[in-house]
mmCIF file of C-alpha atoms and ligand atoms in Angstrom:
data_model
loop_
_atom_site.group_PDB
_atom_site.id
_atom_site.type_symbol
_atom_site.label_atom_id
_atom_site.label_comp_id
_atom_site.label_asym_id
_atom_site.label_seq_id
_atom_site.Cartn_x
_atom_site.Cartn_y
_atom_site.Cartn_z
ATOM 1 C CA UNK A 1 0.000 0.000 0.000
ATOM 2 C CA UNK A 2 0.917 3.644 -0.953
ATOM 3 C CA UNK A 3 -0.093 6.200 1.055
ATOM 4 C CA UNK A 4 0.879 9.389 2.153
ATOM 5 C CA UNK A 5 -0.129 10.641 5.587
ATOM 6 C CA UNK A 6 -0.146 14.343 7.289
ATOM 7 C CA UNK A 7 0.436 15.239 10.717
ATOM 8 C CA UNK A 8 -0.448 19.008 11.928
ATOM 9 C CA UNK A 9 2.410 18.768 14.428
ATOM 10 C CA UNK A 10 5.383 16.180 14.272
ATOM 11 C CA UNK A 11 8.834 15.893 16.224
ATOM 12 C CA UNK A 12 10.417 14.097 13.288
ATOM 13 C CA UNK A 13 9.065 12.396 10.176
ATOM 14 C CA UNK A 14 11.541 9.664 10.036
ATOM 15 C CA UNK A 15 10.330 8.918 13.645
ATOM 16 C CA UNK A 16 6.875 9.033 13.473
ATOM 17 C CA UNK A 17 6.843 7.158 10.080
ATOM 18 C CA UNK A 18 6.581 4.145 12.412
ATOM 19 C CA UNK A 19 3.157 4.660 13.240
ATOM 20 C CA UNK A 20 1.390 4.662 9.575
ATOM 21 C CA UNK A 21 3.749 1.844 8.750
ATOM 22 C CA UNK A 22 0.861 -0.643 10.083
ATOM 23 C CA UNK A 23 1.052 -3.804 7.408
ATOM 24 C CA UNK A 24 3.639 -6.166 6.429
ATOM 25 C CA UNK A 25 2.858 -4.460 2.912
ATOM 26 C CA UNK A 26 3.534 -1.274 3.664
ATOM 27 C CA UNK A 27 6.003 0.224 0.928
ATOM 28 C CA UNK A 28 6.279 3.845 -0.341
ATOM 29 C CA UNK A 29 4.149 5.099 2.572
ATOM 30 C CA UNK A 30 4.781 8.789 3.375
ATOM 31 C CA UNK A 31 4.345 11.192 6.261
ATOM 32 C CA UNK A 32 4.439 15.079 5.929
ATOM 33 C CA UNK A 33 4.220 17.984 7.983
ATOM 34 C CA UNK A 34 4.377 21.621 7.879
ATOM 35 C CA UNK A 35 5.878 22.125 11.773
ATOM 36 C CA UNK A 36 8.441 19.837 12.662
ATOM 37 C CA UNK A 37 9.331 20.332 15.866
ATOM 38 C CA UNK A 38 12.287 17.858 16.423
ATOM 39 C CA UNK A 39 14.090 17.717 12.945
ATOM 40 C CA UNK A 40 17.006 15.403 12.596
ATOM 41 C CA UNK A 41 20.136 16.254 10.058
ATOM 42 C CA UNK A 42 22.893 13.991 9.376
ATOM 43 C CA UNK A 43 25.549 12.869 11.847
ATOM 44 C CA UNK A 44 23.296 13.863 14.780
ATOM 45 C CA UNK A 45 22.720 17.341 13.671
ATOM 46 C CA UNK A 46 19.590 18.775 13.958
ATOM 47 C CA UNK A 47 17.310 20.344 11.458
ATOM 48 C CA UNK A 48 15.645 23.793 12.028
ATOM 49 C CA UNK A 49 12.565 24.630 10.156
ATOM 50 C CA UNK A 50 9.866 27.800 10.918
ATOM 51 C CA UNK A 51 6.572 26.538 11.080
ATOM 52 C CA UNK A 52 4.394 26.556 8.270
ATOM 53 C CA UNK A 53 7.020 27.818 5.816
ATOM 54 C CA UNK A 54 8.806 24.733 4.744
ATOM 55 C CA UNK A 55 8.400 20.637 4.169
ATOM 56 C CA UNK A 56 9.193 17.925 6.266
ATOM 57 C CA UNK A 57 8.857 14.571 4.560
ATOM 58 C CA UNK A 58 9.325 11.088 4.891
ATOM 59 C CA UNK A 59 9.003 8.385 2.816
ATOM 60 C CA UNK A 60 9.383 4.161 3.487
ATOM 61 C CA UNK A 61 10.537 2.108 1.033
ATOM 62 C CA UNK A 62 11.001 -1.606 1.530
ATOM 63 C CA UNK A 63 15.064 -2.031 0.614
ATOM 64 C CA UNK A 64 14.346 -5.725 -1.179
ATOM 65 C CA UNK A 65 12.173 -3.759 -3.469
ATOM 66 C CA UNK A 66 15.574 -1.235 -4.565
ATOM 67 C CA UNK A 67 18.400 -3.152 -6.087
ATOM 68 C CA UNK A 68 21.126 -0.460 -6.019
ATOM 69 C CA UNK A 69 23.818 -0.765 -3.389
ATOM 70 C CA UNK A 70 23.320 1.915 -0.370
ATOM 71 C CA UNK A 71 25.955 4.354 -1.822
ATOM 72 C CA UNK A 72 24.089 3.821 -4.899
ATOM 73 C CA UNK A 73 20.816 4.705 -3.674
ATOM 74 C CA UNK A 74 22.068 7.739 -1.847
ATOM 75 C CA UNK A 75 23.225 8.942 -4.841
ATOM 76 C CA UNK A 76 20.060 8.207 -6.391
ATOM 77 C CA UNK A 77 17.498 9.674 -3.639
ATOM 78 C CA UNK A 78 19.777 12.825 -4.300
ATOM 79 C CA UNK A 79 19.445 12.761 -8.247
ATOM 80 C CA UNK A 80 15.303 12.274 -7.528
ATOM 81 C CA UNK A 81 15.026 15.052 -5.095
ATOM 82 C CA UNK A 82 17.455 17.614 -7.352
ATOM 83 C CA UNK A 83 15.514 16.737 -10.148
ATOM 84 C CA UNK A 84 11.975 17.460 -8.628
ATOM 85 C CA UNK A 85 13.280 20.704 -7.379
ATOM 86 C CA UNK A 86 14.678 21.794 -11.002
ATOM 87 C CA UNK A 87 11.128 21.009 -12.412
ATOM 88 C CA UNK A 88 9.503 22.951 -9.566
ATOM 89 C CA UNK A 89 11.839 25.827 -9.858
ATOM 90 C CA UNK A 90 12.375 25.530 -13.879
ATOM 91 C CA UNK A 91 16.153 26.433 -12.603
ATOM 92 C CA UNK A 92 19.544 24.363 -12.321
ATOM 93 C CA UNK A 93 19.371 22.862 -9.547
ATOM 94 C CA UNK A 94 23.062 21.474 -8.306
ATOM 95 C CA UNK A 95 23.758 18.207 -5.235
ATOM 96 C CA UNK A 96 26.560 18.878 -3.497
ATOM 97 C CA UNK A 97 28.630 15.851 -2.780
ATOM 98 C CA UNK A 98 27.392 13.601 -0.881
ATOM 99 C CA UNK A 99 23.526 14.657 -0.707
ATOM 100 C CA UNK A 100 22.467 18.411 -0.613
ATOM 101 C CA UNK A 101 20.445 20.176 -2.968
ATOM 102 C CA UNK A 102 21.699 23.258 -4.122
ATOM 103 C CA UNK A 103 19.860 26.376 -5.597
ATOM 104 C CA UNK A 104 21.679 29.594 -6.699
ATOM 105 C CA UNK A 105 24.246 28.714 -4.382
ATOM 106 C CA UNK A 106 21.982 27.907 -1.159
ATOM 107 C CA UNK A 107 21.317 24.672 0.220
ATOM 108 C CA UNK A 108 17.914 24.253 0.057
ATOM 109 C CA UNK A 109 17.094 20.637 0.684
ATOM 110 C CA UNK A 110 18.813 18.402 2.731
ATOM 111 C CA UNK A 111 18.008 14.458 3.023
ATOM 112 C CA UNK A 112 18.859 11.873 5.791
ATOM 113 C CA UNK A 113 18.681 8.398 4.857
ATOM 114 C CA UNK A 114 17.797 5.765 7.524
ATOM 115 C CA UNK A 115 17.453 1.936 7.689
ATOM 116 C CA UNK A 116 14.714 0.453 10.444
ATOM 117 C CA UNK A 117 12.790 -2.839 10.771
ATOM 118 C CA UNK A 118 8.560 -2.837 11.217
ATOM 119 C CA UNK A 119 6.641 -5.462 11.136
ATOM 120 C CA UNK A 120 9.302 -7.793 10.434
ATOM 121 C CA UNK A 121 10.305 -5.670 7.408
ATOM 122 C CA UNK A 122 13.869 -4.203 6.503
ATOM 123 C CA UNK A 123 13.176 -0.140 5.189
ATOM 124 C CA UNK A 124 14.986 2.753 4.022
ATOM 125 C CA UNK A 125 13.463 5.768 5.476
ATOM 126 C CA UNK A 126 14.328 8.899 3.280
ATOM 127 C CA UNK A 127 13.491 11.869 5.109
ATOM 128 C CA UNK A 128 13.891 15.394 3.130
ATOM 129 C CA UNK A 129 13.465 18.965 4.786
ATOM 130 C CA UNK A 130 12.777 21.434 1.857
ATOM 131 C CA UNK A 131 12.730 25.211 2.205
ATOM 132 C CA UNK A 132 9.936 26.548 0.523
ATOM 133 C CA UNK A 133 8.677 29.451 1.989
ATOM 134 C CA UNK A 134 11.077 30.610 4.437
ATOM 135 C CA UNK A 135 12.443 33.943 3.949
ATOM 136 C CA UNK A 136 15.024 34.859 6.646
ATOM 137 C CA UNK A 137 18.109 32.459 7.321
ATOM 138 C CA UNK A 138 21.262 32.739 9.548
ATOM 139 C CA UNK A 139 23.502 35.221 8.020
ATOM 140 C CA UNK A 140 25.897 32.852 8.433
ATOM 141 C CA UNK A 141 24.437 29.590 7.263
ATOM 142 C CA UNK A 142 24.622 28.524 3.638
ATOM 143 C CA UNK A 143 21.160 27.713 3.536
ATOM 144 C CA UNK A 144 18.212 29.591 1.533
ATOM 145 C CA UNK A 145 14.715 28.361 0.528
ATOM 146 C CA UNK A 146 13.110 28.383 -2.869
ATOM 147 C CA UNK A 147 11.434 31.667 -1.996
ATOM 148 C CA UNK A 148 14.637 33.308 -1.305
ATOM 149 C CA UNK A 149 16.367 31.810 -4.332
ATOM 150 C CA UNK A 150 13.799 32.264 -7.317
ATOM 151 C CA UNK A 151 11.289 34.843 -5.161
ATOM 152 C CA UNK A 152 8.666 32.190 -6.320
ATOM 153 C CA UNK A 153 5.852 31.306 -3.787
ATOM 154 C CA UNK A 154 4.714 27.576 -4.279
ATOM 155 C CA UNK A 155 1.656 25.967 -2.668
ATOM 156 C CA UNK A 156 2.602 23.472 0.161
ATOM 157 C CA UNK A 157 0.214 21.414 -0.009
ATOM 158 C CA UNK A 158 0.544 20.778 -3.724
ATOM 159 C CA UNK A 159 4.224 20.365 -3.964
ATOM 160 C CA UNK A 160 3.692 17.694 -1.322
ATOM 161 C CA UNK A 161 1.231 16.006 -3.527
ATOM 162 C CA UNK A 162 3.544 16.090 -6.214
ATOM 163 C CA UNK A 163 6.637 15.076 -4.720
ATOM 164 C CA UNK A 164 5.128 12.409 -2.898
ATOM 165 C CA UNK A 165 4.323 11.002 -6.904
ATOM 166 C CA UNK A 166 7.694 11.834 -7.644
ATOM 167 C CA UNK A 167 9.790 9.675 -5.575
ATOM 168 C CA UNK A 168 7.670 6.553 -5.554
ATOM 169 C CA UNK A 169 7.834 6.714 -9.568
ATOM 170 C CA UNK A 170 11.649 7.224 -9.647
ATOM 171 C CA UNK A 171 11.706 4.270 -6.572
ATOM 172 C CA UNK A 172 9.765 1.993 -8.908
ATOM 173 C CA UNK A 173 11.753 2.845 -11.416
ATOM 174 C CA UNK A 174 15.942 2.707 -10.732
ATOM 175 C CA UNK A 175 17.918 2.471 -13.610
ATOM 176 C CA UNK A 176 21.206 0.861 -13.559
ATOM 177 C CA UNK A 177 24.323 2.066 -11.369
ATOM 178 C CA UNK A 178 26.079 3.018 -14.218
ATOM 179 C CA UNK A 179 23.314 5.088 -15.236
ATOM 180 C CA UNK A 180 23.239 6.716 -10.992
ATOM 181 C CA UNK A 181 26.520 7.618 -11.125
ATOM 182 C CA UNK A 182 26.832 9.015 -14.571
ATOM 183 C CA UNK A 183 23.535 11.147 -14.038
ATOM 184 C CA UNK A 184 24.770 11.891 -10.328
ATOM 185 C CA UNK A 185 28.467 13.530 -11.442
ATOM 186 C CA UNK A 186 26.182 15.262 -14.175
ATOM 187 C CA UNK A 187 24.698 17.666 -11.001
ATOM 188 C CA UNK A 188 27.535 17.634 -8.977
ATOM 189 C CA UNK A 189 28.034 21.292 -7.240
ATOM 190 C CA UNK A 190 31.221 22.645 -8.463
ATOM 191 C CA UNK A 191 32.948 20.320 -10.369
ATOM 192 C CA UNK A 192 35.089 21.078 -12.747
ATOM 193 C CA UNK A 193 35.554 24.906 -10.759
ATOM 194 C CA UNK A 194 38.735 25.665 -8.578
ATOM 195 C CA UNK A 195 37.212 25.802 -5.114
ATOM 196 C CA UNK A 196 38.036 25.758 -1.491
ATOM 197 C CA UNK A 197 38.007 23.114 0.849
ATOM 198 C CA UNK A 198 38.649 22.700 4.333
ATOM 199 C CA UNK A 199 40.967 19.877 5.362
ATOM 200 C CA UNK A 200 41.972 19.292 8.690
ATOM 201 C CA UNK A 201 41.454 22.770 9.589
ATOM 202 C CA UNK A 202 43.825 23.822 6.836
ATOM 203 C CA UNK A 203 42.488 25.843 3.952
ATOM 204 C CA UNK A 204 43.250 24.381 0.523
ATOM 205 C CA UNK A 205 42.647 25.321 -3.373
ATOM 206 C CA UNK A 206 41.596 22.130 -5.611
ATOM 207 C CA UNK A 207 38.965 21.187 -8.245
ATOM 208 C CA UNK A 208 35.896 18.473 -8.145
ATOM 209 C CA UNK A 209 36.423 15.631 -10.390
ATOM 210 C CA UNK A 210 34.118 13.148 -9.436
ATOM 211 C CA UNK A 211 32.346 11.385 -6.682
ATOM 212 C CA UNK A 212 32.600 7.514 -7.290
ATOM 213 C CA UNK A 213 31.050 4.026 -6.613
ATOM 214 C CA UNK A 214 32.140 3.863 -2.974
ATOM 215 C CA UNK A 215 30.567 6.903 -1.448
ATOM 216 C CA UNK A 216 34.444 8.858 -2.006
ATOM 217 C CA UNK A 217 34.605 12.411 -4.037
ATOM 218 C CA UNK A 218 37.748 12.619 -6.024
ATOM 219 C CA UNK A 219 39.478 16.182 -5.705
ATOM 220 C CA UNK A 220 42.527 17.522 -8.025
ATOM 221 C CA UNK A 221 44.831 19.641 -5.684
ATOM 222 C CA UNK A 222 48.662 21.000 -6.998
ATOM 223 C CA UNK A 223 50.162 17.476 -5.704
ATOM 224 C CA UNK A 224 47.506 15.078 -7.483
ATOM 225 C CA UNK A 225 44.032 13.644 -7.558
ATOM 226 C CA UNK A 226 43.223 12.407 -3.557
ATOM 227 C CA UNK A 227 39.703 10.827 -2.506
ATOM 228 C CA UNK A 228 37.866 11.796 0.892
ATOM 229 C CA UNK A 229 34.951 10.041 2.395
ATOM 230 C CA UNK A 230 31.939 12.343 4.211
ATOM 231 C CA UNK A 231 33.183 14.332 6.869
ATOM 232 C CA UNK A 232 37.572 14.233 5.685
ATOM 233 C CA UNK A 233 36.764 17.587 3.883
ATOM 234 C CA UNK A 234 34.594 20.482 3.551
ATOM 235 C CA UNK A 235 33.452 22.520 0.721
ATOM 236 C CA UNK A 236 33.446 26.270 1.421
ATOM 237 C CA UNK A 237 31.246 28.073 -0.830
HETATM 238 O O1 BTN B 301 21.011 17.933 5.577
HETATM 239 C C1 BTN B 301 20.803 17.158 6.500
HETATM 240 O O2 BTN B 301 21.543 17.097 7.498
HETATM 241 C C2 BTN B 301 19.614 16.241 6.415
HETATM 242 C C3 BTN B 301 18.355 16.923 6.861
HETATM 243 C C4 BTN B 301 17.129 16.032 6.760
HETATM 244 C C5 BTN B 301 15.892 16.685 7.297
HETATM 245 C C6 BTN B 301 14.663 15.878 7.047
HETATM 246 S S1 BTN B 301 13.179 16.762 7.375
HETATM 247 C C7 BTN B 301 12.250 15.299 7.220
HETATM 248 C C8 BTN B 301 13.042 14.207 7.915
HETATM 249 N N1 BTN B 301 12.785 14.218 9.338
HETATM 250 C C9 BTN B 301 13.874 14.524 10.050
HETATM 251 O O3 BTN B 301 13.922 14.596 11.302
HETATM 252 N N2 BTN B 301 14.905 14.743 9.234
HETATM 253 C C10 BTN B 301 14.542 14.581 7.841
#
């Protein structure tokens, strides 16, 4: 069964998925709200939304019905959210390595990929915060929403609707990894550019090349091409 469920007030979607997960069936079942109260990020962050303004989804998906490995389907959930947002937005919409969306330069969508069991049954829960309405952000903080990046006001409720459709037609649907990868380097945020990263506290000039197979992003600096996993190096843009 496919379903997608709202709650008026929720302390996390990927949480609180648990209770509409209520069959052995259950696959591509989705929760929503508008005011999440208790957002989580990745690596124990949390994530900060104003009420009302932006999206807080979830969606379960059984993993024996995706046959990509889990770097792979990262990669994936990443291409399927950027691409939603670019047809929303009818703008280029960028994923910076390994899973942000990126609009005009903002982060605008950020996704947290979890594994539970329910009912006996193994799934991935993909949770994605998207800023739609918000229009005042840290100074600081890379993030924007779409209102701030395209001043374009879209309908909550409908890009919900939408979205929801979306994902459990590209989830149906994976092409090969090949075909991830290829299409996931195709988006990449700033590849190809001289940029600068953060490594080990020390600032450092060096280009994108490529993310790869194994989860790594491939970066050109004066001395050669090294590889980092998640969290070696940061991006400062
Ligand atoms: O960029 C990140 O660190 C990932 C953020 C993921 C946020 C979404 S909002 C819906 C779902 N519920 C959560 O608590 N987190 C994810």
């Amino acid at each position: 069964m496919s379903d997608l469920f709202y709650q008026k007030e929720c302390s996390s979607t990927n949480d609180e998925i648990s209770q509409v997960l209520l069959y052995p069936d259950s696959n591509f079942v989705g929760l929503y709200t508008f005011n999440q109260t208790k957002g989580r990020g990745q690596y124990g962050n949390t994530w900060i939304s104003t009420a009302e303004k932006n999206l807080a989804y979830t969606i379960a998906v059984k993993t024996d019905s995706i046959s990509l490995s889990d770097f792979m389907f990262n990669y994936y959930t990443a291409i399927a959210v950027r691409q939603y947002i670019a047809i929303l937005t009818e703008n280029t919409v960028k994923i910076k390595w390994p899973n942000d969306i990126i609009l005009a330069n903002k982060k605008v969508a950020g996704i947290l990929i979890e594994k539970r069991k329910y009912n006996g049954e193994n799934y991935f829960l993909i949770g994605t915060g998207i800023n739609i309405l918000q229009e005042k952000f840290d100074k600081i903080s890379n993030a924007g929403s779409i209102f701030t990046q395209t001043g374009k006001k879209h309908d909550l409720q409908t890009v919900v609707k939408e979205f929801h459709q979306f994902l459990i037609e590209k989830f149906k649907n994976p092409p090969s990894e090949i075909e991830v990868l290829d299409g996931f380097n195709e988006n990449l945020f700033r590849k190809d550019e001289i940029s600068v990263f953060e490594i080990e506290g020390v600032r450092q000039n060096g280009i994108i090349r490529k993310a790869d197979e194994n989860g790594k992003i491939w970066i050109e600096f004066e001395n050669g091409l090294q590889a980092f996993y998640h969290k070696e190096i940061k991006l400062l843009y």
